XYZ file of C-alpha atoms in Angstrom:
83
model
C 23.699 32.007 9.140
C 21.476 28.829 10.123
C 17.947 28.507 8.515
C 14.608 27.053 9.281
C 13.965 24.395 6.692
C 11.140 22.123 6.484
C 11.293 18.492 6.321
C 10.018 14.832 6.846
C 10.871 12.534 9.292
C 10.391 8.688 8.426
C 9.368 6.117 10.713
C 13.469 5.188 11.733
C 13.824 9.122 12.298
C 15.484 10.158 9.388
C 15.000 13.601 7.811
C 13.797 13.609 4.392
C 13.273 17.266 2.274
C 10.212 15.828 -0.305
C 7.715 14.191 1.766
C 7.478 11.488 -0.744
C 11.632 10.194 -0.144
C 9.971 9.688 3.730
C 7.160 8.282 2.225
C 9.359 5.809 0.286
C 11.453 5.240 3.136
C 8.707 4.181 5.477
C 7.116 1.727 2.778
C 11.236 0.739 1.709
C 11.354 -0.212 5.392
C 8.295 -2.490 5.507
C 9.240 -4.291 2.460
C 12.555 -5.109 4.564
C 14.957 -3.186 3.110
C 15.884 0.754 4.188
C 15.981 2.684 0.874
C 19.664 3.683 2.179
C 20.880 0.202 0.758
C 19.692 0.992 -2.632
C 18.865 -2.125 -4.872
C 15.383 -2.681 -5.939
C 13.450 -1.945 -2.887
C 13.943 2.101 -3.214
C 12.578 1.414 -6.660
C 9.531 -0.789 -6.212
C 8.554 1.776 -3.121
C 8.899 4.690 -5.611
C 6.284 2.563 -7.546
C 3.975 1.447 -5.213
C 4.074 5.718 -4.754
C 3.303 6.575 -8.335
C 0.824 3.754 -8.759
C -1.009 4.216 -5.343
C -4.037 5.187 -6.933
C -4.689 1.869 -9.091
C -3.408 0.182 -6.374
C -6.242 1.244 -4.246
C -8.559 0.645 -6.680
C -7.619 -2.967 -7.084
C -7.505 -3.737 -3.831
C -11.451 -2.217 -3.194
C -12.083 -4.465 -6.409
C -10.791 -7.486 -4.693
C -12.992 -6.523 -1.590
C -16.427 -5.921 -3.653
C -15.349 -9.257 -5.429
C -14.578 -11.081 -1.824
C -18.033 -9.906 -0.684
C -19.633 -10.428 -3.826
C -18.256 -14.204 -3.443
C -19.207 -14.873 -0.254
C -22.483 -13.774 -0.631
C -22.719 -16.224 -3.342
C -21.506 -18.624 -1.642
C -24.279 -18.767 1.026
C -27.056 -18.667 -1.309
C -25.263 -21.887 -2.692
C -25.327 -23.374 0.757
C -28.740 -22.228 1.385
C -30.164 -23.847 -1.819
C -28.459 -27.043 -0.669
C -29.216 -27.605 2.608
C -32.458 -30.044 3.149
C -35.819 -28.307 3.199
């Protein structure tokens, strides 16, 4: 007899069961490889998983330092532009 199971579908339309293989499938797929294939893109997806958290830490660092920069920058300009 049939069951009702849950799972995940990735962005191609491909049922995963852990919502973290459709996870790695959707960011396998924007790296340009479908984690079907194998080879390293299954494996740096799994990473980019695991290390999502410092991941988005860096990347608000790089903002606050982008800002931080820029903001610096115009007092620069400011301080050399004729009075």
């Amino acid at each position: 007899m049939a069951k009702a199971v849950e799972s995940f579908m990735d962005a191609k339309g491909h049922l995963h069961q852990p919502p973290s293989n459709s996870e790695r499938s959707g960011i396998a797929t924007m790296l340009g490889r479908v984690v079907e294939e194998g080879g390293l893109t299954d494996g740096v997806a799994r990473l980019i998983l695991e290390k999502l958290c410092e991941i988005e830490q860096t990347s608000a660092d790089i903002d606050k330092l982008e800002v931080h920069h820029a903001t610096k920058l115009k007092v620069i300009e400011r301080r050399s532009e004729p009075a």
